[in-house]
PDB file of C-alpha atoms (C1' of nucleotides) in Angstrom:
ATOM      1  CA  MET A 190      46.951  -0.197   9.999  1.00 42.00           C
ATOM      2  CA  THR A 191      44.387  -3.309   9.095  1.00 45.00           C
ATOM      3  CA  SER A 192      44.066  -2.948   5.247  1.00 45.00           C
ATOM      4  CA  GLU A 193      41.899  -0.135   4.832  1.00 51.00           C
ATOM      5  CA  GLU A 194      40.421  -0.706   1.084  1.00 59.00           C
ATOM      6  CA  LYS A 195      37.584   1.294  -0.170  1.00 64.00           C
ATOM      7  CA  ALA A 196      34.322  -0.694   0.620  1.00 71.00           C
ATOM      8  CA  PRO A 197      32.386  -1.756  -2.350  1.00 78.00           C
ATOM      9  CA  ARG A 198      29.017   0.627  -1.669  1.00 84.00           C
ATOM     10  CA  PRO A 199      26.005  -1.560  -2.059  1.00 89.00           C
ATOM     11  CA  LEU A 200      24.199  -0.659  -5.157  1.00 95.00           C
ATOM     12  CA  GLY A 201      20.823   1.537  -5.014  1.00 96.00           C
ATOM     13  CA  ASP A 202      17.360   0.144  -5.422  1.00 96.00           C
ATOM     14  CA  LEU A 203      17.270   0.955  -8.876  1.00 98.00           C
ATOM     15  CA  GLU A 204      20.652   0.440  -9.632  1.00 98.00           C
ATOM     16  CA  ARG A 205      19.908  -2.891  -8.997  1.00 97.00           C
ATOM     17  CA  LEU A 206      16.898  -3.592 -10.595  1.00 98.00           C
ATOM     18  CA  VAL A 207      18.803  -2.608 -13.668  1.00 98.00           C
ATOM     19  CA  MET A 208      21.635  -4.860 -12.677  1.00 98.00           C
ATOM     20  CA  GLU A 209      19.080  -7.847 -12.385  1.00 98.00           C
ATOM     21  CA  GLN A 210      18.180  -7.525 -15.885  1.00 98.00           C
ATOM     22  CA  LEU A 211      21.414  -7.739 -17.106  1.00 98.00           C
ATOM     23  CA  TRP A 212      22.432 -10.420 -14.654  1.00 98.00           C
ATOM     24  CA  ALA A 213      18.961 -12.502 -15.929  1.00 98.00           C
ATOM     25  CA  ALA A 214      19.701 -11.625 -19.876  1.00 97.00           C
ATOM     26  CA  SER A 215      22.243 -14.234 -21.796  1.00 95.00           C
ATOM     27  CA  GLU A 216      23.070 -11.001 -24.109  1.00 96.00           C
ATOM     28  CA  ALA A 217      24.322  -7.832 -23.730  1.00 97.00           C
ATOM     29  CA  LEU A 218      21.273  -5.602 -23.605  1.00 98.00           C
ATOM     30  CA  THR A 219      20.750  -1.930 -25.019  1.00 98.00           C
ATOM     31  CA  VAL A 220      19.337   0.779 -22.984  1.00 98.00           C
ATOM     32  CA  ARG A 221      16.137   0.452 -24.892  1.00 98.00           C
ATOM     33  CA  GLN A 222      16.025  -3.357 -23.870  1.00 98.00           C
ATOM     34  CA  VAL A 223      16.965  -2.373 -20.579  1.00 98.00           C
ATOM     35  CA  HIS A 224      14.060   0.368 -20.588  1.00 98.00           C
ATOM     36  CA  GLU A 225      11.865  -2.519 -21.627  1.00 97.00           C
ATOM     37  CA  ARG A 226      12.068  -4.698 -19.521  1.00 98.00           C
ATOM     38  CA  VAL A 227      11.900  -2.455 -16.349  1.00 98.00           C
ATOM     39  CA  ALA A 228       8.968  -0.818 -17.666  1.00 96.00           C
ATOM     40  CA  THR A 229       6.794  -3.881 -16.863  1.00 96.00           C
ATOM     41  CA  THR A 230       7.345  -2.856 -13.004  1.00 95.00           C
ATOM     42  CA  ARG A 231       8.293   0.786 -13.015  1.00 96.00           C
ATOM     43  CA  ASP A 232       7.212   3.569 -15.171  1.00 96.00           C
ATOM     44  CA  LEU A 233      10.660   4.999 -15.960  1.00 97.00           C
ATOM     45  CA  ALA A 234      11.841   7.659 -18.485  1.00 97.00           C
ATOM     46  CA  TYR A 235      14.585   5.973 -21.495  1.00 98.00           C
ATOM     47  CA  THR A 236      17.266   8.491 -20.046  1.00 98.00           C
ATOM     48  CA  THR A 237      16.807   7.756 -16.392  1.00 98.00           C
ATOM     49  CA  VAL A 238      17.401   3.632 -17.327  1.00 98.00           C
ATOM     50  CA  MET A 239      20.591   4.994 -19.807  1.00 98.00           C
ATOM     51  CA  THR A 240      21.734   7.329 -16.911  1.00 98.00           C
ATOM     52  CA  VAL A 241      21.692   4.461 -14.041  1.00 98.00           C
ATOM     53  CA  LEU A 242      23.141   2.197 -17.033  1.00 98.00           C
ATOM     54  CA  ASP A 243      25.929   4.868 -17.428  1.00 97.00           C
ATOM     55  CA  ARG A 244      26.756   5.208 -13.661  1.00 98.00           C
ATOM     56  CA  LEU A 245      27.407   1.624 -13.290  1.00 98.00           C
ATOM     57  CA  ALA A 246      29.674   1.306 -16.158  1.00 97.00           C
ATOM     58  CA  LYS A 247      31.574   4.028 -14.501  1.00 96.00           C
ATOM     59  CA  LYS A 248      31.721   2.110 -11.533  1.00 96.00           C
ATOM     60  CA  GLU A 249      32.787  -0.887 -13.461  1.00 96.00           C
ATOM     61  CA  LEU A 250      29.885  -2.705 -12.603  1.00 97.00           C
ATOM     62  CA  THR A 251      28.746  -3.015 -16.117  1.00 97.00           C
ATOM     63  CA  GLU A 252      30.698  -3.380 -19.705  1.00 96.00           C
ATOM     64  CA  ARG A 253      29.426  -1.801 -22.704  1.00 96.00           C
ATOM     65  CA  GLU A 254      30.362  -2.529 -26.375  1.00 96.00           C
ATOM     66  CA  ARG A 255      29.025  -0.393 -29.192  1.00 94.00           C
ATOM     67  CA  ASP A 256      26.504  -1.902 -31.448  1.00 94.00           C
ATOM     68  CA  GLY A 257      26.012   0.849 -34.392  1.00 92.00           C
ATOM     69  CA  LYS A 258      24.934   3.937 -32.725  1.00 93.00           C
ATOM     70  CA  ALA A 259      24.082   2.014 -29.605  1.00 95.00           C
ATOM     71  CA  TRP A 260      25.874   0.636 -26.673  1.00 97.00           C
ATOM     72  CA  ARG A 261      25.070  -2.639 -25.571  1.00 98.00           C
ATOM     73  CA  TYR A 262      25.553  -3.535 -21.903  1.00 98.00           C
ATOM     74  CA  ARG A 263      26.695  -6.447 -19.901  1.00 98.00           C
ATOM     75  CA  ALA A 264      27.189  -7.093 -16.269  1.00 98.00           C
ATOM     76  CA  ALA A 265      30.662  -6.729 -15.769  1.00 97.00           C
ATOM     77  CA  ALA A 266      30.794  -9.741 -13.184  1.00 97.00           C
ATOM     78  CA  PRO A 267      28.139 -12.486 -12.250  1.00 97.00           C
ATOM     79  CA  ARG A 268      25.754 -11.729  -9.366  1.00 97.00           C
ATOM     80  CA  GLU A 269      27.144 -14.065  -7.073  1.00 97.00           C
ATOM     81  CA  GLU A 270      30.553 -12.690  -7.374  1.00 97.00           C
ATOM     82  CA  LEU A 271      29.207  -9.402  -5.852  1.00 96.00           C
ATOM     83  CA  ALA A 272      27.762 -10.678  -3.464  1.00 96.00           C
ATOM     84  CA  VAL A 273      31.034 -12.497  -2.424  1.00 97.00           C
ATOM     85  CA  ASP A 274      32.977  -9.500  -2.475  1.00 96.00           C
ATOM     86  CA  LEU A 275      30.355  -7.732  -0.038  1.00 96.00           C
ATOM     87  CA  MET A 276      30.609 -10.869   1.998  1.00 96.00           C
ATOM     88  CA  ARG A 277      34.415 -10.578   2.298  1.00 96.00           C
ATOM     89  CA  ASP A 278      34.545  -6.986   2.761  1.00 95.00           C
ATOM     90  CA  ALA A 279      32.226  -7.526   6.011  1.00 96.00           C
ATOM     91  CA  LEU A 280      34.427 -10.602   7.030  1.00 96.00           C
ATOM     92  CA  ASP A 281      37.488  -8.100   6.430  1.00 95.00           C
ATOM     93  CA  ARG A 282      35.829  -5.810   8.722  1.00 94.00           C
ATOM     94  CA  ALA A 283      34.973  -8.139  11.277  1.00 95.00           C
ATOM     95  CA  GLY A 284      36.921  -8.161  14.238  1.00 93.00           C
ATOM     96  CA  ASP A 285      37.725 -11.529  15.326  1.00 96.00           C
ATOM     97  CA  ARG A 286      37.269 -13.558  12.088  1.00 96.00           C
ATOM     98  CA  ARG A 287      36.982 -16.932  13.809  1.00 96.00           C
ATOM     99  CA  GLU A 288      34.386 -15.241  15.973  1.00 97.00           C
ATOM    100  CA  ALA A 289      32.418 -14.222  12.725  1.00 97.00           C
ATOM    101  CA  LEU A 290      32.439 -17.135  11.046  1.00 97.00           C
ATOM    102  CA  VAL A 291      31.009 -19.155  13.995  1.00 97.00           C
ATOM    103  CA  ARG A 292      28.581 -16.448  14.342  1.00 97.00           C
ATOM    104  CA  PHE A 293      27.819 -16.730  10.208  1.00 97.00           C
ATOM    105  CA  VAL A 294      27.640 -20.966  10.619  1.00 97.00           C
ATOM    106  CA  GLY A 295      25.924 -20.189  13.379  1.00 96.00           C
ATOM    107  CA  GLN A 296      22.892 -18.649  11.387  1.00 95.00           C
ATOM    108  CA  VAL A 297      23.066 -19.841   7.986  1.00 95.00           C
ATOM    109  CA  SER A 298      19.838 -22.324   7.772  1.00 95.00           C
ATOM    110  CA  ASP A 299      20.501 -26.185   7.075  1.00 95.00           C
ATOM    111  CA  GLU A 300      20.284 -26.047   3.847  1.00 95.00           C
ATOM    112  CA  GLU A 301      22.857 -23.277   3.584  1.00 96.00           C
ATOM    113  CA  ALA A 302      25.016 -25.437   6.083  1.00 97.00           C
ATOM    114  CA  ALA A 303      24.918 -28.257   3.577  1.00 96.00           C
ATOM    115  CA  LEU A 304      26.225 -26.146   0.773  1.00 96.00           C
ATOM    116  CA  LEU A 305      29.018 -25.170   2.643  1.00 97.00           C
ATOM    117  CA  ARG A 306      30.132 -28.416   3.733  1.00 96.00           C
ATOM    118  CA  GLU A 307      29.696 -29.469   0.308  1.00 95.00           C
ATOM    119  CA  ALA A 308      31.642 -26.059  -1.104  1.00 95.00           C
ATOM    120  CA  LEU A 309      34.135 -27.265   1.630  1.00 96.00           C
ATOM    121  CA  ALA A 310      34.938 -30.655   0.835  1.00 94.00           C
ATOM    122  CA  LYS A 311      35.566 -29.529  -2.950  1.00 90.00           C
ATOM    123  CA  LEU A 312      38.079 -28.051  -1.585  1.00 84.00           C
ATOM    124  CA  ASP A 313      40.019 -31.181  -0.626  1.00 76.00           C
ATOM    125  CA  GLY A 314      41.995 -32.299  -3.547  1.00 62.00           C
ATOM    126  CA  ASP A 315      41.482 -29.202  -5.241  1.00 60.00           C
ATOM    127  CA  THR A 316      44.864 -27.505  -4.817  1.00 56.00           C
ATOM    128  CA  SER A 317      44.225 -24.277  -7.144  1.00 55.00           C
ATOM    129  CA  GLY A 318      45.674 -21.264  -5.840  1.00 52.00           C
ATOM    130  CA  ARG A 319      43.954 -19.573  -2.712  1.00 53.00           C
ATOM    131  CA  ALA A 320      44.808 -16.622  -0.981  1.00 54.00           C
ATOM    132  CA  GLY A 321      46.543 -17.226   2.195  1.00 49.00           C
TER     133      GLY A 321
ATOM    134  CA  MET B 119       9.021 -11.164  -4.855  1.00 42.00           C
ATOM    135  CA  THR B 120      12.397 -12.329  -3.169  1.00 45.00           C
ATOM    136  CA  SER B 121      12.569 -10.983   0.632  1.00 46.00           C
ATOM    137  CA  GLU B 122      13.123  -7.014   0.241  1.00 51.00           C
ATOM    138  CA  GLU B 123      14.671  -6.158   3.540  1.00 59.00           C
ATOM    139  CA  LYS B 124      16.359  -2.773   3.739  1.00 64.00           C
ATOM    140  CA  ALA B 125      19.811  -3.468   3.608  1.00 70.00           C
ATOM    141  CA  PRO B 126      22.006  -2.511   6.320  1.00 78.00           C
ATOM    142  CA  ARG B 127      24.300   0.789   4.934  1.00 84.00           C
ATOM    143  CA  PRO B 128      27.854   0.226   5.499  1.00 89.00           C
ATOM    144  CA  LEU B 129      28.973   2.853   8.163  1.00 95.00           C
ATOM    145  CA  GLY B 130      31.063   5.743   6.973  1.00 96.00           C
ATOM    146  CA  ASP B 131      34.760   6.413   8.050  1.00 96.00           C
ATOM    147  CA  LEU B 132      34.291   8.006  10.684  1.00 98.00           C
ATOM    148  CA  GLU B 133      31.037   6.415  12.408  1.00 98.00           C
ATOM    149  CA  ARG B 134      33.207   3.455  11.981  1.00 97.00           C
ATOM    150  CA  LEU B 135      36.450   5.034  13.982  1.00 98.00           C
ATOM    151  CA  VAL B 136      33.831   5.753  17.004  1.00 98.00           C
ATOM    152  CA  MET B 137      32.254   2.337  16.786  1.00 98.00           C
ATOM    153  CA  GLU B 138      35.711   0.658  17.322  1.00 98.00           C
ATOM    154  CA  GLN B 139      36.038   2.649  20.365  1.00 98.00           C
ATOM    155  CA  LEU B 140      33.118   1.534  21.867  1.00 98.00           C
ATOM    156  CA  TRP B 141      34.049  -2.087  20.602  1.00 98.00           C
ATOM    157  CA  ALA B 142      37.588  -2.038  21.949  1.00 98.00           C
ATOM    158  CA  ALA B 143      36.298  -0.570  25.185  1.00 97.00           C
ATOM    159  CA  SER B 144      34.939  -2.595  28.413  1.00 95.00           C
ATOM    160  CA  GLU B 145      32.562  -0.599  29.605  1.00 96.00           C
ATOM    161  CA  ALA B 146      30.404   2.162  28.224  1.00 98.00           C
ATOM    162  CA  LEU B 147      31.865   5.429  27.064  1.00 98.00           C
ATOM    163  CA  THR B 148      31.003   9.090  27.493  1.00 98.00           C
ATOM    164  CA  VAL B 149      31.287  11.351  24.636  1.00 98.00           C
ATOM    165  CA  ARG B 150      34.127  12.897  25.885  1.00 98.00           C
ATOM    166  CA  GLN B 151      36.305   9.328  26.589  1.00 98.00           C
ATOM    167  CA  VAL B 152      35.024   8.639  23.081  1.00 98.00           C
ATOM    168  CA  HIS B 153      36.410  11.932  22.026  1.00 98.00           C
ATOM    169  CA  GLU B 154      39.827  11.684  23.720  1.00 97.00           C
ATOM    170  CA  ARG B 155      40.288   7.969  22.089  1.00 98.00           C
ATOM    171  CA  VAL B 156      39.831   9.539  18.506  1.00 98.00           C
ATOM    172  CA  ALA B 157      41.465  12.663  19.240  1.00 96.00           C
ATOM    173  CA  THR B 158      44.974  10.621  19.263  1.00 96.00           C
ATOM    174  CA  THR B 159      44.091  10.088  15.915  1.00 95.00           C
ATOM    175  CA  ARG B 160      41.876  12.970  14.377  1.00 96.00           C
ATOM    176  CA  ASP B 161      41.335  16.423  15.394  1.00 96.00           C
ATOM    177  CA  LEU B 162      37.674  16.539  15.806  1.00 97.00           C
ATOM    178  CA  ALA B 163      35.327  18.607  17.859  1.00 98.00           C
ATOM    179  CA  TYR B 164      33.695  17.542  20.815  1.00 98.00           C
ATOM    180  CA  THR B 165      30.589  17.944  19.236  1.00 98.00           C
ATOM    181  CA  THR B 166      31.339  16.107  15.972  1.00 98.00           C
ATOM    182  CA  VAL B 167      32.063  12.911  18.091  1.00 98.00           C
ATOM    183  CA  MET B 168      28.769  13.589  19.876  1.00 98.00           C
ATOM    184  CA  THR B 169      26.989  14.253  16.785  1.00 98.00           C
ATOM    185  CA  VAL B 170      28.347  11.157  15.303  1.00 98.00           C
ATOM    186  CA  LEU B 171      27.359   9.093  18.697  1.00 98.00           C
ATOM    187  CA  ASP B 172      23.799   9.836  18.377  1.00 97.00           C
ATOM    188  CA  ARG B 173      23.148   9.238  14.523  1.00 98.00           C
ATOM    189  CA  LEU B 174      24.424   5.743  15.736  1.00 98.00           C
ATOM    190  CA  ALA B 175      22.072   5.895  18.672  1.00 97.00           C
ATOM    191  CA  LYS B 176      19.018   6.775  16.144  1.00 96.00           C
ATOM    192  CA  LYS B 177      20.310   3.989  13.907  1.00 96.00           C
ATOM    193  CA  GLU B 178      20.504   1.442  16.955  1.00 96.00           C
ATOM    194  CA  LEU B 179      24.285   0.473  16.411  1.00 97.00           C
ATOM    195  CA  THR B 180      24.877   1.928  19.895  1.00 97.00           C
ATOM    196  CA  GLU B 181      22.992   2.190  23.394  1.00 97.00           C
ATOM    197  CA  ARG B 182      23.280   5.196  25.795  1.00 97.00           C
ATOM    198  CA  GLU B 183      21.914   5.430  29.269  1.00 96.00           C
ATOM    199  CA  ARG B 184      22.602   7.960  32.170  1.00 95.00           C
ATOM    200  CA  ASP B 185      25.226   8.670  33.935  1.00 95.00           C
ATOM    201  CA  GLY B 186      24.929  11.954  35.614  1.00 93.00           C
ATOM    202  CA  LYS B 187      24.201  14.682  33.464  1.00 93.00           C
ATOM    203  CA  ALA B 188      26.078  12.747  30.637  1.00 96.00           C
ATOM    204  CA  TRP B 189      25.135   9.819  28.335  1.00 97.00           C
ATOM    205  CA  ARG B 190      27.360   6.741  28.025  1.00 98.00           C
ATOM    206  CA  TYR B 191      27.554   4.972  24.730  1.00 98.00           C
ATOM    207  CA  ARG B 192      28.166   1.233  24.521  1.00 98.00           C
ATOM    208  CA  ALA B 193      27.866  -0.942  21.044  1.00 98.00           C
ATOM    209  CA  ALA B 194      24.660  -2.467  20.571  1.00 97.00           C
ATOM    210  CA  ALA B 195      26.027  -5.454  19.173  1.00 97.00           C
ATOM    211  CA  PRO B 196      29.626  -7.177  19.024  1.00 97.00           C
ATOM    212  CA  ARG B 197      31.434  -6.080  15.791  1.00 97.00           C
ATOM    213  CA  GLU B 198      31.339  -9.740  14.654  1.00 97.00           C
ATOM    214  CA  GLU B 199      27.684  -9.671  14.867  1.00 97.00           C
ATOM    215  CA  LEU B 200      27.565  -6.397  12.444  1.00 96.00           C
ATOM    216  CA  ALA B 201      29.715  -8.008  10.255  1.00 96.00           C
ATOM    217  CA  VAL B 202      27.547 -11.488  10.223  1.00 97.00           C
ATOM    218  CA  ASP B 203      24.672  -9.121   9.700  1.00 96.00           C
ATOM    219  CA  LEU B 204      26.611  -7.956   6.516  1.00 96.00           C
ATOM    220  CA  MET B 205      27.412 -11.173   5.480  1.00 96.00           C
ATOM    221  CA  ARG B 206      24.038 -12.318   5.508  1.00 96.00           C
ATOM    222  CA  ASP B 207      22.522  -9.637   3.599  1.00 95.00           C
ATOM    223  CA  ALA B 208      25.053  -9.920   0.923  1.00 96.00           C
ATOM    224  CA  LEU B 209      24.231 -13.978   0.547  1.00 96.00           C
ATOM    225  CA  ASP B 210      20.280 -12.982   0.253  1.00 95.00           C
ATOM    226  CA  ARG B 211      21.403 -10.511  -2.665  1.00 93.00           C
ATOM    227  CA  ALA B 212      23.173 -13.419  -4.290  1.00 95.00           C
ATOM    228  CA  GLY B 213      21.188 -15.172  -7.213  1.00 93.00           C
ATOM    229  CA  ASP B 214      22.081 -18.190  -6.716  1.00 96.00           C
ATOM    230  CA  ARG B 215      23.252 -18.797  -3.108  1.00 96.00           C
ATOM    231  CA  ARG B 216      25.355 -22.461  -3.865  1.00 95.00           C
ATOM    232  CA  GLU B 217      26.805 -20.763  -6.287  1.00 96.00           C
ATOM    233  CA  ALA B 218      27.694 -17.960  -3.964  1.00 97.00           C
ATOM    234  CA  LEU B 219      29.055 -20.045  -1.463  1.00 97.00           C
ATOM    235  CA  VAL B 220      30.998 -22.057  -3.563  1.00 96.00           C
ATOM    236  CA  ARG B 221      32.679 -18.970  -4.774  1.00 97.00           C
ATOM    237  CA  PHE B 222      33.089 -17.471  -1.209  1.00 97.00           C
ATOM    238  CA  VAL B 223      34.846 -20.940   0.152  1.00 97.00           C
ATOM    239  CA  GLY B 224      36.526 -20.889  -2.938  1.00 96.00           C
ATOM    240  CA  GLN B 225      38.240 -17.305  -2.267  1.00 95.00           C
ATOM    241  CA  VAL B 226      38.661 -17.763   1.622  1.00 95.00           C
ATOM    242  CA  SER B 227      42.278 -18.292   3.000  1.00 95.00           C
ATOM    243  CA  ASP B 228      43.404 -21.526   4.009  1.00 95.00           C
ATOM    244  CA  GLU B 229      42.978 -20.169   7.636  1.00 95.00           C
ATOM    245  CA  GLU B 230      39.321 -18.960   7.199  1.00 97.00           C
ATOM    246  CA  ALA B 231      38.860 -22.318   5.629  1.00 97.00           C
ATOM    247  CA  ALA B 232      39.788 -24.297   8.860  1.00 96.00           C
ATOM    248  CA  LEU B 233      37.914 -21.995  10.684  1.00 96.00           C
ATOM    249  CA  LEU B 234      34.480 -22.589   8.979  1.00 97.00           C
ATOM    250  CA  ARG B 235      35.125 -26.359   9.323  1.00 96.00           C
ATOM    251  CA  GLU B 236      35.446 -25.799  12.742  1.00 95.00           C
ATOM    252  CA  ALA B 237      32.420 -23.983  12.979  1.00 95.00           C
ATOM    253  CA  LEU B 238      30.709 -26.330  10.941  1.00 96.00           C
ATOM    254  CA  ALA B 239      31.650 -29.204  12.941  1.00 94.00           C
ATOM    255  CA  LYS B 240      30.337 -27.208  16.073  1.00 90.00           C
ATOM    256  CA  LEU B 241      26.660 -27.420  14.491  1.00 84.00           C
ATOM    257  CA  ASP B 242      26.750 -31.513  14.490  1.00 76.00           C
ATOM    258  CA  GLY B 243      25.353 -31.938  18.273  1.00 62.00           C
ATOM    259  CA  ASP B 244      24.185 -28.853  18.559  1.00 60.00           C
ATOM    260  CA  THR B 245      20.651 -28.663  18.429  1.00 57.00           C
ATOM    261  CA  SER B 246      19.822 -25.272  19.226  1.00 55.00           C
ATOM    262  CA  GLY B 247      17.398 -23.713  16.621  1.00 52.00           C
ATOM    263  CA  ARG B 248      18.548 -22.255  13.229  1.00 53.00           C
ATOM    264  CA  ALA B 249      16.347 -20.835  10.724  1.00 55.00           C
ATOM    265  CA  GLY B 250      15.354 -23.233   7.890  1.00 48.00           C
TER     266      GLY B 250
ATOM    267  C1'  DG C 161      14.594  16.428 -45.888  1.00 74.81           C
ATOM    268  C1'  DA C 162      11.529  14.795 -42.042  1.00 74.81           C
ATOM    269  C1'  DC C 163      11.593  11.816 -38.633  1.00 74.81           C
ATOM    270  C1'  DA C 164      12.779   8.186 -34.718  1.00 74.81           C
ATOM    271  C1'  DT C 165      16.837   6.822 -32.614  1.00 74.81           C
ATOM    272  C1'  DC C 166      20.779   7.172 -29.618  1.00 74.81           C
ATOM    273  C1'  DT C 167      24.277   9.561 -26.786  1.00 74.81           C
ATOM    274  C1'  DA C 168      26.272  13.095 -23.879  1.00 74.81           C
ATOM    275  C1'  DC C 169      25.499  16.414 -20.942  1.00 74.81           C
ATOM    276  C1'  DG C 170      23.393  19.056 -17.278  1.00 74.81           C
ATOM    277  C1'  DA C 171      20.323  19.310 -13.505  1.00 74.81           C
ATOM    278  C1'  DC C 172      17.105  19.204  -9.278  1.00 74.81           C
ATOM    279  C1'  DG C 173      15.429  16.894  -5.227  1.00 74.81           C
ATOM    280  C1'  DA C 174      16.746  14.074  -1.374  1.00 74.81           C
ATOM    281  C1'  DT C 175      19.487  11.529   1.843  1.00 74.81           C
ATOM    282  C1'  DA C 176      23.754  10.448   4.215  1.00 74.81           C
ATOM    283  C1'  DC C 177      27.292  11.713   6.440  1.00 74.81           C
ATOM    284  C1'  DG C 178      31.581  14.650   8.071  1.00 74.81           C
ATOM    285  C1'  DT C 179      31.845  18.394  10.686  1.00 74.81           C
ATOM    286  C1'  DA C 180      30.888  21.953  13.456  1.00 74.81           C
ATOM    287  C1'  DG C 181      28.757  26.168  15.833  1.00 74.81           C
ATOM    288  C1'  DT C 182      25.672  27.895  19.522  1.00 74.81           C
ATOM    289  C1'  DA C 183      22.241  28.271  23.036  1.00 74.81           C
ATOM    290  C1'  DG C 184      20.840  26.612  27.225  1.00 74.81           C
ATOM    291  C1'  DA C 185      20.700  23.194  31.441  1.00 74.81           C
ATOM    292  C1'  DT C 186      23.248  21.917  35.378  1.00 74.81           C
ATOM    293  C1'  DC C 187      27.355  21.679  38.835  1.00 74.81           C
ATOM    294  C1'  DG C 188      31.369  22.542  41.361  1.00 74.81           C
ATOM    295  C1'  DT C 189      33.312  26.244  43.879  1.00 74.81           C
ATOM    296  C1'  DA C 190      35.562  30.844  45.207  1.00 74.81           C
TER     297       DA C 190
ATOM    298  C1'  DT D 222      25.713  33.868  44.142  1.00 74.81           C
ATOM    299  C1'  DA D 223      28.060  34.653  40.317  1.00 74.81           C
ATOM    300  C1'  DC D 224      31.545  31.953  37.148  1.00 74.81           C
ATOM    301  C1'  DG D 225      33.251  28.882  34.613  1.00 74.81           C
ATOM    302  C1'  DA D 226      33.630  23.861  33.267  1.00 74.81           C
ATOM    303  C1'  DT D 227      30.784  20.618  30.897  1.00 74.81           C
ATOM    304  C1'  DC D 228      27.121  18.528  28.473  1.00 74.81           C
ATOM    305  C1'  DT D 229      22.783  18.023  25.583  1.00 74.81           C
ATOM    306  C1'  DA D 230      20.059  19.720  22.128  1.00 74.81           C
ATOM    307  C1'  DC D 231      19.162  21.704  17.670  1.00 74.81           C
ATOM    308  C1'  DT D 232      21.007  23.544  13.557  1.00 74.81           C
ATOM    309  C1'  DA D 233      23.425  24.090   9.379  1.00 74.81           C
ATOM    310  C1'  DC D 234      26.640  23.511   5.994  1.00 74.81           C
ATOM    311  C1'  DG D 235      29.181  20.902   2.503  1.00 74.81           C
ATOM    312  C1'  DT D 236      30.012  17.087  -0.523  1.00 74.81           C
ATOM    313  C1'  DA D 237      28.504  12.684  -2.682  1.00 74.81           C
ATOM    314  C1'  DT D 238      25.525   9.586  -4.309  1.00 74.81           C
ATOM    315  C1'  DC D 239      21.348   8.190  -6.259  1.00 74.81           C
ATOM    316  C1'  DG D 240      16.626   8.647  -8.409  1.00 74.81           C
ATOM    317  C1'  DT D 241      14.855  11.012 -12.178  1.00 74.81           C
ATOM    318  C1'  DC D 242      14.558  13.493 -16.399  1.00 74.81           C
ATOM    319  C1'  DG D 243      15.042  17.378 -19.761  1.00 74.81           C
ATOM    320  C1'  DT D 244      17.774  19.150 -23.636  1.00 74.81           C
ATOM    321  C1'  DA D 245      21.019  19.125 -27.467  1.00 74.81           C
ATOM    322  C1'  DG D 246      23.043  17.359 -30.853  1.00 74.81           C
ATOM    323  C1'  DA D 247      24.500  13.441 -33.987  1.00 74.81           C
ATOM    324  C1'  DT D 248      23.190   9.501 -37.094  1.00 74.81           C
ATOM    325  C1'  DG D 249      20.278   6.629 -39.018  1.00 74.81           C
ATOM    326  C1'  DT D 250      15.803   5.202 -42.060  1.00 74.81           C
ATOM    327  C1'  DC D 251      12.462   6.374 -45.677  1.00 74.81           C
TER     328       DC D 251
END
DNA sequence: GACATCTACGACGATACGTAGTAGATCGTA
DNA sequence: TACGATCTACTACGTATCGTCGTAGATGTC
């Protein structure tokens, strides 16, 4: 049995839009604040935003703290971390990891290849723990 | 507007199980053949397998060709390609690609890091076209 | 106390997916 | 030729997720 973890469902469109507000904000936002920002693009009811935020919290993609009678939401993890989780998950489901990585590297842009080399270079001398 | 392609939905569990049979097979398989293989693990109706195969074909994850009155299905792309598509998609949705790649590289196992280096090395001297 | 603001909870439609039944074409064979 | 096996096509139903809100009720402000 090859590790059968639960695949992280990709976000729906509205969920993503809401998460983007949180990621873009430097502070935790109230439902109203998120609604205001989202409203510049889409005409949504206040409660719709509230529901989405609530569902995201249940999925532990956001965290919330009380602020008076309102909640303030913040992203539970940076956007890039969520992306990496999805990348890992995809890689884990690939049959041949070597093959997958070769394909991946073969598809990235020159710029991304450079970033990868850079990141790999950083690993040298960096002896912090990594999974084996 | 950052390129808003349709996110490739991850496969459902049964869909994945079926795809695995196709990926594992050297030849295109009939519904019956897939059913036989899957039946060693799960008790499913023949038509269930047929439906799944049909849906996968509509999603263009499988291709089919006539063989007498039956269809033969084969995976439209190798397993690793599907994985890479998902990785690309995840990376594209990351805010800061550099940050995402750094995190990604920081999370892979030593073995995977080695594979990445290897794959990147192959890019040198390989002047085949890549996206910019 | 009247009004604004928030949350909690429920709801409904759409879509994806797991799961399967039935009808009807086709093919081999007694 | 009529029979049974095999296949596809089409339909269907239950559950889960997500987009989208509405209503009820608590609380805070003048």
